Tab-separated table of C-alpha atoms and ligand atoms in Angstrom:
chain	number	residue	atom	x	y	z
P	266	MET	CA	-140.889	185.481	322.480
P	267	THR	CA	-137.962	186.809	324.549
P	268	GLU	CA	-137.381	190.534	324.302
P	269	LEU	CA	-133.813	191.060	323.183
P	270	PRO	CA	-131.641	194.164	323.532
P	271	GLY	CA	-129.674	195.698	320.644
P	272	THR	CA	-126.459	193.928	319.751
P	273	ARG	CA	-123.627	194.937	322.076
P	274	SER	CA	-120.878	192.821	323.594
P	275	LEU	CA	-120.800	192.499	327.384
P	276	TRP	CA	-117.005	192.815	327.195
P	277	LEU	CA	-117.126	196.105	325.293
P	278	ASP	CA	-119.824	197.433	327.577
P	279	THR	CA	-117.905	196.768	330.780
P	280	ALA	CA	-114.353	197.790	329.835
P	281	PRO	CA	-113.992	201.333	328.534
P	282	ALA	CA	-110.676	202.051	326.858
P	283	PRO	CA	-108.467	205.117	326.417
P	284	ASP	CA	-108.626	206.648	322.945
P	285	ARG	CA	-105.488	205.962	320.915
P	286	THR	CA	-106.855	207.215	317.605
P	287	GLY	CA	-104.761	210.386	317.546
P	288	THR	CA	-101.354	208.759	318.081
P	289	PRO	CA	-98.949	209.760	315.278
P	290	LEU	CA	-97.551	206.992	313.073
P	291	PRO	CA	-93.794	206.445	313.421
P	292	ALA	CA	-91.886	206.562	310.114
P	293	GLU	CA	-89.725	203.554	311.014
P	294	ILE	CA	-90.034	200.688	313.450
P	295	ASP	CA	-88.462	197.278	314.131
P	296	VAL	CA	-91.775	195.422	314.009
P	297	ALA	CA	-95.188	196.550	312.784
P	298	VAL	CA	-98.024	194.405	314.139
P	299	LEU	CA	-101.235	194.817	312.143
P	300	GLY	CA	-104.268	194.076	314.302
P	301	GLY	CA	-105.012	194.889	317.959
P	302	GLY	CA	-106.666	191.619	319.007
P	303	ILE	CA	-105.303	188.803	321.143
P	304	ALA	CA	-102.780	187.448	318.616
P	305	GLY	CA	-101.427	190.898	317.707
P	306	LEU	CA	-101.200	192.241	321.248
P	307	THR	CA	-99.571	189.066	322.596
P	308	THR	CA	-96.973	189.171	319.805
P	309	ALA	CA	-96.352	192.886	320.361
P	310	TYR	CA	-96.009	192.486	324.121
P	311	ARG	CA	-93.450	189.696	323.816
P	312	LEU	CA	-91.427	191.611	321.228
P	313	ALA	CA	-91.525	194.882	323.161
P	314	ARG	CA	-90.320	193.042	326.260
P	315	ALA	CA	-87.516	191.538	324.160
P	316	GLY	CA	-86.316	195.061	323.365
P	317	ARG	CA	-87.750	195.570	319.874
P	318	SER	CA	-89.394	198.838	318.906
P	319	VAL	CA	-92.979	197.835	318.140
P	320	LEU	CA	-95.959	199.484	316.463
P	321	VAL	CA	-99.479	198.043	316.843
P	322	LEU	CA	-101.770	199.311	314.114
P	323	GLU	CA	-105.513	198.788	314.626
P	324	ALA	CA	-108.085	199.840	312.021
P	325	ASN	CA	-110.828	200.360	314.629
P	326	ARG	CA	-110.341	200.156	318.403
P	327	LEU	CA	-108.218	197.717	320.398
P	328	ALA	CA	-109.886	194.449	321.412
P	329	ALA	CA	-113.156	195.604	319.878
P	330	GLY	CA	-113.222	193.184	316.965
P	331	VAL	CA	-113.215	189.423	317.235
P	332	SER	CA	-111.374	189.415	320.583
P	333	GLY	CA	-114.088	191.622	322.086
P	334	HIS	CA	-116.858	189.391	320.703
P	335	THR	CA	-116.029	185.988	322.107
P	336	THR	CA	-117.304	183.857	324.971
P	337	ALA	CA	-113.722	184.100	326.326
P	338	LYS	CA	-113.078	180.533	327.382
P	339	ILE	CA	-109.355	179.920	327.860
P	340	SER	CA	-109.450	176.223	327.268
P	341	THR	CA	-107.310	173.591	325.634
P	342	GLN	CA	-110.533	171.645	325.027
P	343	HIS	CA	-111.358	172.697	321.490
P	344	GLY	CA	-114.578	170.785	320.906
P	345	LEU	CA	-113.741	167.260	319.780
P	346	LYS	CA	-110.310	168.012	318.411
P	347	TYR	CA	-107.759	165.513	319.563
P	348	ALA	CA	-109.058	162.202	318.168
P	349	ALA	CA	-109.348	163.810	314.723
P	350	LEU	CA	-105.912	165.443	314.996
P	351	ALA	CA	-104.259	162.171	316.006
P	352	LYS	CA	-106.028	160.356	313.158
P	353	ASN	CA	-105.289	162.944	310.467
P	354	LYS	CA	-101.866	164.240	311.510
P	355	GLY	CA	-100.529	161.663	313.958
P	356	ALA	CA	-100.202	161.369	317.732
P	357	GLU	CA	-97.122	163.596	317.822
P	358	ALA	CA	-98.943	166.462	316.133
P	359	ALA	CA	-101.874	166.091	318.554
P	360	ALA	CA	-99.441	166.179	321.486
P	361	MET	CA	-97.662	169.263	320.084
P	362	TYR	CA	-100.996	171.043	319.590
P	363	ALA	CA	-101.985	170.177	323.179
P	364	TYR	CA	-98.611	171.364	324.477
P	365	THR	CA	-98.781	174.763	322.759
P	366	GLN	CA	-102.375	175.427	323.811
P	367	THR	CA	-101.552	174.454	327.402
P	368	ALA	CA	-98.534	176.775	327.307
P	369	ALA	CA	-100.849	179.597	326.161
P	370	LEU	CA	-103.284	178.966	329.026
P	371	ASP	CA	-100.437	178.825	331.545
P	372	TRP	CA	-98.868	181.976	330.123
P	373	ILE	CA	-102.087	183.992	330.527
P	374	ALA	CA	-102.413	182.678	334.105
P	375	ALA	CA	-98.830	183.625	334.994
P	376	ALA	CA	-98.687	186.947	333.102
P	377	SER	CA	-102.042	188.239	334.374
P	378	ALA	CA	-100.908	187.525	337.946
P	379	GLU	CA	-97.419	188.969	337.447
P	380	LEU	CA	-98.648	192.113	335.692
P	381	GLY	CA	-101.593	192.520	338.077
P	382	ILE	CA	-104.145	192.775	335.269
P	383	ASP	CA	-107.626	192.567	336.801
P	384	CYS	CA	-109.298	190.462	334.092
P	385	GLY	CA	-111.339	188.044	336.213
P	386	PHE	CA	-109.090	185.091	335.334
P	387	THR	CA	-110.888	182.123	336.906
P	388	ARG	CA	-110.004	178.454	336.774
P	389	ALA	CA	-112.888	176.150	335.826
P	390	ASP	CA	-113.317	172.652	334.465
P	391	SER	CA	-114.435	172.312	330.872
P	392	PHE	CA	-116.909	169.744	329.523
P	393	VAL	CA	-118.056	168.608	326.088
P	394	TYR	CA	-121.215	166.629	326.802
P	395	THR	CA	-123.855	164.746	324.887
P	396	THR	CA	-127.514	163.961	325.441
P	397	ARG	CA	-127.537	161.432	322.580
P	398	ALA	CA	-126.627	157.766	322.987
P	399	GLU	CA	-125.071	157.625	319.511
P	400	THR	CA	-122.464	160.278	320.460
P	401	VAL	CA	-121.228	158.595	323.651
P	402	GLU	CA	-118.628	156.435	321.921
P	403	THR	CA	-117.197	159.462	320.097
P	404	LEU	CA	-116.757	161.238	323.432
P	405	GLU	CA	-115.068	158.209	324.974
P	406	ARG	CA	-112.618	158.109	322.067
P	407	GLU	CA	-111.988	161.854	322.381
P	408	ALA	CA	-111.259	161.560	326.124
P	409	GLU	CA	-108.731	158.828	325.399
P	410	ALA	CA	-107.040	160.776	322.569
P	411	ALA	CA	-106.856	163.968	324.639
P	412	ALA	CA	-105.328	162.112	327.600
P	413	GLU	CA	-102.803	160.495	325.252
P	414	ALA	CA	-101.917	163.978	323.973
P	415	GLY	CA	-100.965	164.872	327.551
P	416	LEU	CA	-104.079	166.791	328.599
P	417	PRO	CA	-105.952	166.499	331.942
P	418	ALA	CA	-108.855	164.718	330.222
P	419	SER	CA	-111.239	161.949	331.236
P	420	TYR	CA	-114.655	160.580	330.325
P	421	VAL	CA	-117.271	161.288	333.028
P	422	THR	CA	-121.007	160.751	333.445
P	423	ASP	CA	-121.536	163.454	336.046
P	424	VAL	CA	-122.264	166.793	334.316
P	425	ASP	CA	-123.205	169.711	336.563
P	426	LEU	CA	-125.542	171.511	334.131
P	427	ASP	CA	-129.319	171.482	333.791
P	428	VAL	CA	-129.311	169.154	330.752
P	429	PRO	CA	-130.028	165.407	330.427
P	430	ALA	CA	-126.380	164.598	329.686
P	431	LEU	CA	-125.372	160.973	329.240
P	432	GLY	CA	-121.668	161.639	329.495
P	433	ALA	CA	-118.912	164.142	328.800
P	434	VAL	CA	-115.250	164.676	328.118
P	435	LYS	CA	-113.935	166.626	331.095
P	436	PHE	CA	-110.758	168.744	331.118
P	437	THR	CA	-109.762	169.942	334.584
P	438	ALA	CA	-108.306	173.357	335.524
P	439	GLN	CA	-109.076	175.309	332.365
P	440	ALA	CA	-110.121	178.973	332.697
P	441	HIS	CA	-112.254	181.911	331.561
P	442	PHE	CA	-111.861	185.677	331.882
P	443	HIS	CA	-112.874	189.130	330.682
P	444	PRO	CA	-111.000	189.265	327.371
P	445	ARG	CA	-111.048	193.008	326.861
P	446	ARG	CA	-109.743	193.795	330.337
P	447	TRP	CA	-106.900	191.376	329.725
P	448	LEU	CA	-106.054	192.889	326.343
P	449	LEU	CA	-106.325	196.522	327.453
P	450	GLY	CA	-103.989	195.651	330.330
P	451	LEU	CA	-101.570	194.056	327.874
P	452	ALA	CA	-101.760	197.172	325.675
P	453	ASP	CA	-100.745	199.348	328.642
P	454	GLU	CA	-97.786	197.023	329.225
P	455	ILE	CA	-96.738	197.301	325.562
P	456	GLU	CA	-96.649	201.089	325.879
P	457	ARG	CA	-94.809	200.807	329.182
P	458	ALA	CA	-92.166	198.745	327.357
P	459	GLY	CA	-91.766	201.512	324.759
P	460	GLY	CA	-94.234	200.279	322.108
P	461	THR	CA	-96.555	202.530	320.088
P	462	ILE	CA	-100.249	201.782	319.581
P	463	VAL	CA	-102.262	203.562	316.901
P	464	GLU	CA	-106.014	203.081	316.565
P	465	GLY	CA	-108.220	204.153	313.680
P	466	VAL	CA	-105.583	203.603	310.984
P	467	ARG	CA	-106.170	200.800	308.507
P	468	ALA	CA	-103.327	198.769	306.996
P	469	GLU	CA	-104.020	198.567	303.286
P	470	GLY	CA	-100.988	196.686	302.047
P	471	ALA	CA	-97.425	195.630	302.728
P	472	ASP	CA	-94.522	194.689	300.515
P	473	GLU	CA	-90.894	193.748	300.772
P	474	ILE	CA	-89.493	196.004	298.083
P	475	GLY	CA	-86.248	197.481	299.469
P	476	GLY	CA	-87.125	196.579	303.086
P	477	THR	CA	-90.626	196.046	304.400
P	478	ARG	CA	-93.161	198.785	303.864
P	479	VAL	CA	-96.665	199.033	305.315
P	480	LEU	CA	-99.158	201.128	303.412
P	481	THR	CA	-101.868	202.568	305.641
P	482	SER	CA	-104.836	204.889	305.426
P	483	SER	CA	-102.557	207.534	307.059
P	484	GLY	CA	-99.342	207.064	305.108
P	485	GLU	CA	-96.426	204.686	304.992
P	486	VAL	CA	-94.350	202.993	307.709
P	487	ARG	CA	-91.028	201.250	307.135
P	488	ALA	CA	-90.658	198.175	309.313
P	489	GLY	CA	-88.001	195.518	309.734
P	490	GLU	CA	-90.698	192.874	310.200
P	491	VAL	CA	-94.458	192.910	309.673
P	492	VAL	CA	-96.888	190.674	311.541
P	493	VAL	CA	-100.378	190.408	310.036
P	494	ALA	CA	-102.771	189.563	312.877
P	495	THR	CA	-105.910	191.130	311.429
P	496	HIS	CA	-108.053	188.015	311.991
P	497	PHE	CA	-108.649	187.620	308.254
P	498	PRO	CA	-105.246	188.448	306.700
P	499	VAL	CA	-105.590	191.756	304.873
P	500	LEU	CA	-103.086	190.847	302.158
P	501	ASP	CA	-104.316	188.451	299.484
P	502	ARG	CA	-100.821	187.271	298.567
P	503	GLY	CA	-100.987	184.103	300.684
P	504	LEU	CA	-104.390	183.172	299.193
P	505	PHE	CA	-105.694	182.719	302.731
P	506	PHE	CA	-109.172	183.635	301.562
P	507	ALA	CA	-109.215	180.326	299.670
P	508	ARG	CA	-108.211	178.384	302.789
P	509	LEU	CA	-110.378	179.903	305.538
P	510	ASP	CA	-114.029	179.267	306.248
P	511	PRO	CA	-115.913	182.112	308.020
P	512	VAL	CA	-118.626	181.207	310.521
P	513	ARG	CA	-120.581	183.390	312.937
P	514	ASP	CA	-121.527	182.173	316.387
P	515	LEU	CA	-124.183	184.020	318.341
P	516	VAL	CA	-123.784	184.873	322.024
P	517	VAL	CA	-126.281	186.035	324.664
P	518	ALA	CA	-125.603	186.988	328.291
P	519	GLY	CA	-127.641	187.953	331.304
P	520	PRO	CA	-128.050	187.487	335.053
P	521	VAL	CA	-128.715	183.969	336.293
P	522	GLU	CA	-132.061	183.694	338.076
P	523	GLY	CA	-133.481	180.588	339.722
P	524	ASN	CA	-130.411	178.484	338.851
P	525	ARG	CA	-126.886	178.322	340.142
P	526	PRO	CA	-124.448	179.932	337.695
P	527	PRO	CA	-122.688	177.232	335.642
P	528	SER	CA	-119.879	175.741	337.732
P	529	GLY	CA	-117.724	175.073	334.666
P	530	MET	CA	-117.671	175.618	330.921
P	531	PHE	CA	-120.019	173.384	328.947
P	532	LEU	CA	-120.397	172.618	325.242
P	533	ASP	CA	-123.033	170.357	323.699
P	534	ALA	CA	-121.173	168.074	321.272
P	535	ASP	CA	-124.212	167.764	318.991
P	536	THR	CA	-125.950	171.161	318.977
P	537	HIS	CA	-122.804	173.228	319.767
P	538	HIS	CA	-124.564	175.317	322.404
P	539	SER	CA	-122.123	176.410	325.101
P	540	VAL	CA	-122.235	178.231	328.420
P	541	ARG	CA	-119.893	179.689	331.026
P	542	SER	CA	-120.393	181.982	334.005
P	543	TYR	CA	-119.146	185.524	334.584
P	544	LEU	CA	-119.352	187.671	337.709
P	545	ASN	CA	-120.533	191.029	336.362
P	546	ASP	CA	-120.069	193.656	339.087
P	547	GLY	CA	-120.857	191.053	341.735
P	548	VAL	CA	-123.914	189.689	339.868
P	549	PRO	CA	-123.623	186.106	338.550
P	550	TYR	CA	-124.133	186.043	334.797
P	551	ALA	CA	-124.141	183.255	332.259
P	552	VAL	CA	-122.718	183.709	328.786
P	553	ALA	CA	-124.211	181.297	326.244
P	554	GLY	CA	-123.143	180.711	322.644
P	555	GLY	CA	-124.394	178.776	319.649
P	556	GLU	CA	-126.738	178.853	316.622
P	557	HIS	CA	-123.777	179.369	314.301
P	558	TYR	CA	-124.164	179.955	310.579
P	559	ARG	CA	-121.854	180.546	307.653
P	560	VAL	CA	-121.328	184.278	307.072
P	561	GLY	CA	-123.600	185.643	304.339
P	562	ASP	CA	-125.945	182.603	304.312
P	563	SER	CA	-129.522	183.703	303.911
P	564	VAL	CA	-130.592	182.953	307.479
P	565	ASP	CA	-132.879	184.908	309.760
P	566	VAL	CA	-130.271	185.923	312.353
P	567	GLU	CA	-132.902	187.497	314.650
P	568	SER	CA	-134.720	184.144	314.911
P	569	ARG	CA	-131.465	182.411	315.737
P	570	TYR	CA	-130.880	184.830	318.598
P	571	GLU	CA	-134.374	183.949	319.844
P	572	LEU	CA	-133.506	180.240	319.782
P	573	LEU	CA	-130.273	180.848	321.672
P	574	ALA	CA	-132.000	183.023	324.275
P	575	SER	CA	-134.552	180.284	324.792
P	576	TRP	CA	-131.769	177.690	325.265
P	577	ALA	CA	-130.019	179.969	327.788
P	578	SER	CA	-133.271	180.432	329.688
P	579	ARG	CA	-134.016	176.696	329.873
P	580	HIS	CA	-130.526	175.458	330.704
P	581	ALA	CA	-128.699	178.307	332.421
P	582	GLY	CA	-131.395	180.413	334.103
P	583	VAL	CA	-130.870	183.459	331.875
P	584	HIS	CA	-134.442	184.765	331.686
P	585	ARG	CA	-133.438	188.339	330.834
P	586	VAL	CA	-130.832	188.841	328.141
P	587	THR	CA	-128.915	192.057	328.806
P	588	HIS	CA	-126.292	191.660	326.077
P	589	ARG	CA	-126.029	189.869	322.781
P	590	TRP	CA	-123.337	189.829	320.163
P	591	SER	CA	-121.767	187.498	317.667
P	592	ALA	CA	-118.330	186.035	317.172
P	593	HIS	CA	-116.669	185.771	313.784
P	594	ASP	CA	-114.670	182.577	313.567
P	595	LEU	CA	-112.328	181.432	310.816
P	596	SER	CA	-111.495	177.773	310.412
P	597	THR	CA	-108.625	176.371	308.421
P	598	VAL	CA	-109.082	173.377	306.165
P	599	ASP	CA	-107.226	171.026	308.546
P	600	SER	CA	-108.441	172.783	311.746
P	601	VAL	CA	-104.920	173.845	312.816
P	602	PRO	CA	-104.301	177.634	312.737
P	603	TYR	CA	-101.924	179.221	310.238
P	604	VAL	CA	-99.053	180.853	312.155
P	605	GLY	CA	-95.700	181.686	310.616
P	606	ARG	CA	-94.237	182.974	307.379
P	607	TYR	CA	-96.887	184.724	305.276
P	608	HIS	CA	-95.743	183.144	302.034
P	609	PRO	CA	-92.783	180.866	301.184
P	610	ALA	CA	-91.200	183.754	299.248
P	611	THR	CA	-91.474	186.397	302.004
P	612	ARG	CA	-88.699	186.826	304.575
P	613	HIS	CA	-90.077	189.508	306.895
P	614	LEU	CA	-93.830	189.083	306.632
P	615	TRP	CA	-95.642	186.910	309.202
P	616	VAL	CA	-99.234	185.866	309.774
P	617	ALA	CA	-101.556	184.387	312.401
P	618	THR	CA	-105.122	183.342	311.598
P	619	GLY	CA	-107.662	180.504	311.609
P	620	PHE	CA	-108.257	179.869	315.309
P	621	GLY	CA	-111.776	178.520	314.764
P	622	GLN	CA	-113.805	179.124	317.908
P	623	TRP	CA	-110.754	178.859	320.119
P	624	GLY	CA	-109.073	182.215	319.738
P	625	MET	CA	-108.197	182.821	323.402
P	626	THR	CA	-105.654	180.016	323.644
P	627	GLY	CA	-105.173	179.844	319.858
P	628	GLY	CA	-104.420	183.555	319.505
P	629	THR	CA	-102.140	183.534	322.535
P	630	ALA	CA	-100.252	180.455	321.316
P	631	ALA	CA	-99.883	182.225	317.962
P	632	GLY	CA	-98.458	185.339	319.632
P	633	LEU	CA	-95.919	183.298	321.602
P	634	LEU	CA	-94.832	181.432	318.455
P	635	LEU	CA	-94.670	184.510	316.227
P	636	ALA	CA	-92.539	186.389	318.729
P	637	ASP	CA	-90.064	183.488	318.689
P	638	LEU	CA	-90.031	183.371	314.882
P	639	VAL	CA	-89.510	187.119	314.551
P	640	LEU	CA	-86.678	186.962	317.099
P	641	GLY	CA	-85.084	184.081	315.174
P	642	ARG	CA	-85.564	181.617	318.027
P	643	GLU	CA	-86.192	177.908	317.454
P	644	ASN	CA	-89.722	176.812	318.269
P	645	PRO	CA	-90.652	173.120	318.028
P	646	SER	CA	-94.246	173.890	317.003
P	647	ALA	CA	-93.286	175.953	313.929
P	648	ASP	CA	-93.851	173.090	311.452
P	649	LEU	CA	-97.258	172.160	312.873
P	650	TYR	CA	-98.578	175.712	312.428
P	651	ASP	CA	-96.665	176.571	309.236
P	652	PRO	CA	-99.192	178.475	307.042
P	653	ASN	CA	-97.548	177.047	303.934
P	654	ARG	CA	-97.967	173.394	304.875
P	655	PHE	CA	-99.656	171.233	302.302
P	656	ASP	CA	-101.504	167.967	302.407
P	657	LEU	CA	-103.858	166.423	299.903
P	658	ARG	CA	-106.860	166.275	302.182
P	659	SER	CA	-106.598	170.031	302.896
P	660	ALA	CA	-106.231	170.778	299.207
P	661	ILE	CA	-109.438	168.870	298.422
P	662	THR	CA	-111.342	170.746	301.145
P	663	ALA	CA	-110.021	174.061	299.786
P	664	VAL	CA	-111.244	173.171	296.303
P	665	GLU	CA	-114.699	172.319	297.716
P	666	ASN	CA	-114.833	175.644	299.617
P	667	ASN	CA	-113.907	177.541	296.500
P	668	ALA	CA	-116.578	175.809	294.445
P	669	THR	CA	-119.077	177.254	296.951
P	670	VAL	CA	-117.482	180.673	296.517
P	671	ALA	CA	-117.768	180.413	292.718
P	672	LYS	CA	-121.467	179.686	293.140
P	673	PHE	CA	-121.900	182.923	295.122
P	674	MET	CA	-119.834	184.904	292.649
P	675	VAL	CA	-121.646	183.834	289.512
P	676	GLY	CA	-125.032	182.405	290.552
P	677	ASP	CA	-126.048	185.184	292.937
P	678	HIS	CA	-125.064	187.863	290.464
P	679	PHE	CA	-127.257	186.558	287.648
P	680	SER	CA	-130.253	185.784	289.816
P	681	ALA	CA	-130.064	189.318	291.306
P	682	LEU	CA	-129.916	190.850	287.844
P	683	ARG	CA	-133.156	189.085	286.967
P	684	GLN	CA	-134.955	190.819	289.850
P	685	PRO	CA	-137.043	193.892	289.027
P	686	ALA	CA	-135.833	197.072	290.743
P	687	LYS	CA	-138.319	197.776	293.535
P	688	VAL	CA	-136.461	199.908	296.034
P	689	ASP	CA	-139.493	202.150	296.496
P	690	GLU	CA	-141.423	199.162	297.829
P	691	LEU	CA	-138.957	198.495	300.625
P	692	ALA	CA	-140.809	198.693	303.923
P	693	PRO	CA	-139.174	200.279	306.992
P	694	GLY	CA	-136.698	197.753	308.397
P	695	GLU	CA	-136.486	195.866	305.080
P	696	ALA	CA	-133.371	195.338	302.984
P	697	LYS	CA	-132.598	193.813	299.608
P	698	VAL	CA	-130.131	193.665	296.763
P	699	THR	CA	-131.721	195.356	293.783
P	700	ARG	CA	-130.530	196.696	290.450
P	701	ASP	CA	-130.064	199.958	288.665
P	702	GLY	CA	-129.648	199.031	285.000
P	703	SER	CA	-126.808	196.509	285.069
P	704	GLU	CA	-125.547	197.687	288.458
P	705	LEU	CA	-126.507	195.922	291.682
P	706	ILE	CA	-127.288	197.949	294.786
P	707	ALA	CA	-127.651	196.865	298.420
P	708	ALA	CA	-130.464	198.945	299.908
P	709	TYR	CA	-131.941	199.166	303.402
P	710	ARG	CA	-134.804	201.353	304.600
P	711	ASP	CA	-134.375	202.172	308.284
P	712	PRO	CA	-137.330	202.316	310.703
P	713	GLY	CA	-137.462	206.099	310.196
P	714	GLY	CA	-138.006	205.612	306.435
P	715	GLU	CA	-134.551	206.724	305.274
P	716	LEU	CA	-132.924	204.655	302.519
P	717	HIS	CA	-129.274	203.588	302.816
P	718	ALA	CA	-127.803	202.328	299.562
P	719	VAL	CA	-124.329	201.024	298.725
P	720	GLY	CA	-122.764	198.963	295.959
P	721	ALA	CA	-123.712	195.291	296.350
P	722	HIS	CA	-120.402	193.814	295.177
P	723	CYS	CA	-117.916	193.056	297.938
P	724	THR	CA	-114.747	195.094	297.436
P	725	HIS	CA	-112.603	192.030	298.132
P	726	LEU	CA	-113.270	189.818	295.111
P	727	GLY	CA	-116.705	190.907	293.992
P	728	CYS	CA	-119.233	188.466	295.532
P	729	LEU	CA	-122.711	189.793	296.294
P	730	VAL	CA	-123.318	190.826	299.888
P	731	ALA	CA	-126.349	189.662	301.906
P	732	PHE	CA	-128.225	191.460	304.689
P	733	ASN	CA	-127.807	190.508	308.354
P	734	ASN	CA	-131.103	191.540	309.943
P	735	ALA	CA	-129.882	191.382	313.548
P	736	GLU	CA	-126.733	193.443	313.251
P	737	LYS	CA	-127.881	195.576	310.279
P	738	THR	CA	-124.792	194.829	308.245
P	739	TRP	CA	-124.063	193.655	304.713
P	740	ASP	CA	-122.156	190.363	304.922
P	741	CYS	CA	-120.231	188.655	302.148
P	742	PRO	CA	-120.853	184.912	301.790
P	743	CYS	CA	-117.548	184.251	300.029
P	744	HIS	CA	-114.851	185.047	302.581
P	745	GLY	CA	-116.809	186.748	305.336
P	746	SER	CA	-116.164	190.469	304.851
P	747	ARG	CA	-118.768	192.600	306.609
P	748	PHE	CA	-119.841	196.172	305.910
P	749	GLY	CA	-121.915	198.785	307.741
P	750	LEU	CA	-125.037	200.383	306.234
P	751	ASP	CA	-122.808	203.242	305.046
P	752	GLY	CA	-120.519	200.723	303.325
P	753	SER	CA	-117.635	201.005	305.847
P	754	VAL	CA	-115.559	197.861	306.444
P	755	ILE	CA	-116.382	196.114	309.723
P	756	GLN	CA	-114.592	192.873	308.983
P	757	GLY	CA	-112.013	191.937	306.328
P	758	PRO	CA	-110.515	190.566	304.181
P	759	ALA	CA	-111.974	193.575	302.313
P	760	VAL	CA	-110.078	196.767	303.090
P	761	ARG	CA	-112.146	199.195	300.969
P	762	ALA	CA	-115.659	200.401	301.753
P	763	LEU	CA	-118.662	199.604	299.558
P	764	PRO	CA	-119.326	202.739	297.492
P	765	LYS	CA	-122.372	204.819	298.471
P	766	LYS	CA	-125.106	204.850	295.813
P	767	THR	CA	-127.997	207.013	294.795
P	768	VAL	CA	-131.104	204.886	294.961
P	769	PRO	CA	-133.007	204.567	291.700
P	770	ARG	CA	-136.762	205.144	291.555
P	771	ALA	CA	-138.828	202.258	290.257
E	495	FES	FE1	-114.005	187.819	299.452
E	495	FES	FE2	-116.259	189.183	299.741
E	495	FES	S1	-114.922	188.561	301.256
E	495	FES	S2	-115.389	188.389	297.928
């Protein structure tokens, strides 16, 4: 068994940031951007440079959420995307998607050079490979569809990774970087352009009554326009929670020993393991991802980390994991992000979400599009990404997702109520949902013997939370909210903490 460190992102560990938690909130602003990740900061930067007064409001710390917990591949190769897009939405839509993602990649390349942001931007080829004969034809079709969409794609049999690959879809001249260094650099540029950044203040609501108003944990801000880039949109009005599927992808990183660092970025089409290199203070590292699971599923997350570490050791020479973390990905029902007007009835409220596992180009493309929309500029990709688009296939998928949610809401509740209350029997390191009369409590006994107990019903829409044994969090299986042991919100759509509870004695 590989010995694994505590969970901590390599990107957070190697890019300290100035503290912006004390910055006062302005009373009025042209544009309030909620969320300090890649989509929010890109939008804010573009708008600040266009002369708008901009506020970025981040509930925690900048680039410390999803954007600080990625593998940071800046690639237009989004798994096997283009054949499906062309089939389901048409060749034009596939070409438009390819165009916008390429524009995002090119923009990061140009802006990081122009602004002199030292984020390790490195060009590399990207591969989706297979070791299974039955997948080869799918990859050949994908290479063809991607090339038809205008991308630098081809089918190859030469894959420079220690795996028995039969073939791969290769995209040339993609890139990877240090995402947090890039975003902290962008934040500095926003301030330089006159923008305000406030950390540690949570947006709790927004409305358009008599102008647009943002309600926060520190008071109210009046804004001409509001951009919601909080990963999972914090306002339920657009019913995004019914149209997004939350998945967690595990990541491990460490120095490469006995192998060459991966020369490109590689993704196994069948198992979804991936790897890229990173030069950490002059030491070649590999960053490997995979072993994904749906948030809140009852899986042993620790064991999945073990499996991933073992894969990284066998195929990328990572024999000592120094960092591990997990990414929180949201997929839309038709696999195209939602970027645009929050709701058909809102005029000044905008949203960006649903980038799947491809948030570096997806979030950047969203920022470029949102800035255009807010500025009233035409953008040919607006229809493709319109959050209020509708098609029958997507509607059916949404109904299926929500049937799963209903199961968690009703089924889990009643089966938990049937459990006897046995909090006293919890061993150190053990956690469970138990009951106190008709009330359900999420309880964890830490290794020191102290009990931590909070309400077990998610404050979003009331599903029962489940314990994540690797990250020591309570995760909601319905829409992916995550809470700390003290009940604090780590990940929305929930905006309120789980209430602390007194633990009953059996
Ligand atoms: Fe929606 Fe928990 S995230 S009910």
